[in-house]
Amino acid sequence: MPVLTFWQGTGLGGLASGTDCIYNDHYQQIATVSAGNGLSSDGHEFLITPRNTALILAYTTATANLTSIGGPPNQTVINGVVQEIDK
């Protein structure tokens, strides 16, 4: 069945936070997809696989010591996370 997918959320223009939406060919919402583990879906990628799972992007932050490459000792870094969601 053909579907329309899009992302809905806040924070466009970099890191974003939201939910992915799936609508049928009558423009009726049939599902929403959210990231797991307390993360929020980013607006950059959303793919429905041939197995009817969804691949989405999310991000986590961590503190890293970047002095070995000339950076600060306590820098916040962003880690990209790919999640496969099976509803």
PDB file of C-alpha atoms in Angstrom:
ATOM      1  CA  MET A   1       0.000   0.000   0.000  1.00  0.00           C
ATOM      2  CA  PRO A   2       1.450   3.406  -0.895  1.00  0.00           C
ATOM      3  CA  VAL A   3       1.948   5.749   2.042  1.00  0.00           C
ATOM      4  CA  LEU A   4       2.989   9.325   2.690  1.00  0.00           C
ATOM      5  CA  THR A   5       5.616   9.801   5.392  1.00  0.00           C
ATOM      6  CA  PHE A   6       6.815  12.968   7.053  1.00  0.00           C
ATOM      7  CA  TRP A   7       8.407  14.245  10.238  1.00  0.00           C
ATOM      8  CA  GLN A   8       6.665  16.524  12.716  1.00  0.00           C
ATOM      9  CA  GLY A   9       8.510  18.318  15.492  1.00  0.00           C
ATOM     10  CA  THR A  10      10.658  21.262  16.541  1.00  0.00           C
ATOM     11  CA  GLY A  11      14.198  22.444  16.028  1.00  0.00           C
ATOM     12  CA  LEU A  12      14.661  22.567  12.261  1.00  0.00           C
ATOM     13  CA  GLY A  13      18.021  23.687  10.926  1.00  0.00           C
ATOM     14  CA  GLY A  14      20.298  21.322  12.827  1.00  0.00           C
ATOM     15  CA  LEU A  15      19.344  18.885  15.529  1.00  0.00           C
ATOM     16  CA  ALA A  16      15.618  18.387  15.803  1.00  0.00           C
ATOM     17  CA  SER A  17      13.167  16.550  18.023  1.00  0.00           C
ATOM     18  CA  GLY A  18       9.893  14.990  16.923  1.00  0.00           C
ATOM     19  CA  THR A  19       7.877  12.080  15.605  1.00  0.00           C
ATOM     20  CA  ASP A  20       7.606  10.425  12.195  1.00  0.00           C
ATOM     21  CA  CYS A  21       4.091  10.133  10.737  1.00  0.00           C
ATOM     22  CA  ILE A  22       2.621   7.674   8.237  1.00  0.00           C
ATOM     23  CA  TYR A  23      -0.530   8.504   6.255  1.00  0.00           C
ATOM     24  CA  ASN A  24      -2.458   6.353   3.782  1.00  0.00           C
ATOM     25  CA  ASP A  25      -3.490   7.353   0.254  1.00  0.00           C
ATOM     26  CA  HIS A  26      -6.633   9.008   1.696  1.00  0.00           C
ATOM     27  CA  TYR A  27      -4.426  11.279   3.855  1.00  0.00           C
ATOM     28  CA  GLN A  28      -5.536   9.551   7.043  1.00  0.00           C
ATOM     29  CA  GLN A  29      -2.942   8.965   9.732  1.00  0.00           C
ATOM     30  CA  ILE A  30      -2.319   5.248  10.118  1.00  0.00           C
ATOM     31  CA  ALA A  31       0.733   5.285  12.405  1.00  0.00           C
ATOM     32  CA  THR A  32       3.328   7.358  14.193  1.00  0.00           C
ATOM     33  CA  VAL A  33       6.869   6.217  14.835  1.00  0.00           C
ATOM     34  CA  SER A  34       8.905   7.452  17.785  1.00  0.00           C
ATOM     35  CA  ALA A  35      12.455   6.702  18.815  1.00  0.00           C
ATOM     36  CA  GLY A  36      13.040   4.373  21.739  1.00  0.00           C
ATOM     37  CA  ASN A  37      15.255   4.507  24.833  1.00  0.00           C
ATOM     38  CA  GLY A  38      14.180   8.040  25.755  1.00  0.00           C
ATOM     39  CA  LEU A  39      15.431   9.529  22.488  1.00  0.00           C
ATOM     40  CA  SER A  40      13.537  11.699  20.034  1.00  0.00           C
ATOM     41  CA  SER A  41      13.388  11.226  16.277  1.00  0.00           C
ATOM     42  CA  ASP A  42      15.420  13.660  14.181  1.00  0.00           C
ATOM     43  CA  GLY A  43      13.917  15.193  11.048  1.00  0.00           C
ATOM     44  CA  HIS A  44      16.668  14.170   8.630  1.00  0.00           C
ATOM     45  CA  GLU A  45      15.868  10.575   7.737  1.00  0.00           C
ATOM     46  CA  PHE A  46      12.888   8.227   7.915  1.00  0.00           C
ATOM     47  CA  LEU A  47      12.763   5.065   5.834  1.00  0.00           C
ATOM     48  CA  ILE A  48      10.232   2.248   5.748  1.00  0.00           C
ATOM     49  CA  THR A  49      12.081  -0.968   4.920  1.00  0.00           C
ATOM     50  CA  PRO A  50      10.805  -3.879   2.791  1.00  0.00           C
ATOM     51  CA  ARG A  51      10.239  -5.724   6.101  1.00  0.00           C
ATOM     52  CA  ASN A  52       7.809  -2.961   7.233  1.00  0.00           C
ATOM     53  CA  THR A  53      10.145  -1.659   9.891  1.00  0.00           C
ATOM     54  CA  ALA A  54      11.222   1.972  10.115  1.00  0.00           C
ATOM     55  CA  LEU A  55      14.780   3.290  10.170  1.00  0.00           C
ATOM     56  CA  ILE A  56      15.072   6.622  11.968  1.00  0.00           C
ATOM     57  CA  LEU A  57      17.834   8.883  13.258  1.00  0.00           C
ATOM     58  CA  ALA A  58      18.224  10.164  16.790  1.00  0.00           C
ATOM     59  CA  TYR A  59      21.076  11.727  18.767  1.00  0.00           C
ATOM     60  CA  THR A  60      22.710  11.396  22.169  1.00  0.00           C
ATOM     61  CA  THR A  61      25.237  13.703  23.803  1.00  0.00           C
ATOM     62  CA  ALA A  62      28.349  12.810  25.758  1.00  0.00           C
ATOM     63  CA  THR A  63      31.315  14.604  27.274  1.00  0.00           C
ATOM     64  CA  ALA A  64      34.686  13.858  25.701  1.00  0.00           C
ATOM     65  CA  ASN A  65      38.278  14.853  26.380  1.00  0.00           C
ATOM     66  CA  LEU A  66      39.486  16.388  23.113  1.00  0.00           C
ATOM     67  CA  THR A  67      42.900  17.611  24.316  1.00  0.00           C
ATOM     68  CA  SER A  68      44.709  15.035  22.153  1.00  0.00           C
ATOM     69  CA  ILE A  69      43.458  16.886  19.070  1.00  0.00           C
ATOM     70  CA  GLY A  70      43.792  20.423  20.455  1.00  0.00           C
ATOM     71  CA  GLY A  71      40.298  20.678  21.914  1.00  0.00           C
ATOM     72  CA  PRO A  72      38.983  21.258  25.418  1.00  0.00           C
ATOM     73  CA  PRO A  73      39.063  18.572  28.124  1.00  0.00           C
ATOM     74  CA  ASN A  74      35.287  18.553  28.709  1.00  0.00           C
ATOM     75  CA  GLN A  75      33.579  19.077  25.358  1.00  0.00           C
ATOM     76  CA  THR A  76      30.004  18.033  24.652  1.00  0.00           C
ATOM     77  CA  VAL A  77      29.864  15.871  21.527  1.00  0.00           C
ATOM     78  CA  ILE A  78      26.872  14.581  19.600  1.00  0.00           C
ATOM     79  CA  ASN A  79      26.549  10.914  18.671  1.00  0.00           C
ATOM     80  CA  GLY A  80      24.270   9.882  15.825  1.00  0.00           C
ATOM     81  CA  VAL A  81      22.042   6.881  16.544  1.00  0.00           C
ATOM     82  CA  VAL A  82      20.189   4.771  13.966  1.00  0.00           C
ATOM     83  CA  GLN A  83      17.188   2.880  15.318  1.00  0.00           C
ATOM     84  CA  GLU A  84      15.123   0.225  13.581  1.00  0.00           C
ATOM     85  CA  ILE A  85      11.556   0.337  14.875  1.00  0.00           C
ATOM     86  CA  ASP A  86       9.231  -2.645  14.526  1.00  0.00           C
ATOM     87  CA  LYS A  87       5.679  -1.841  15.614  1.00  0.00           C
TER      88      LYS A  87
END
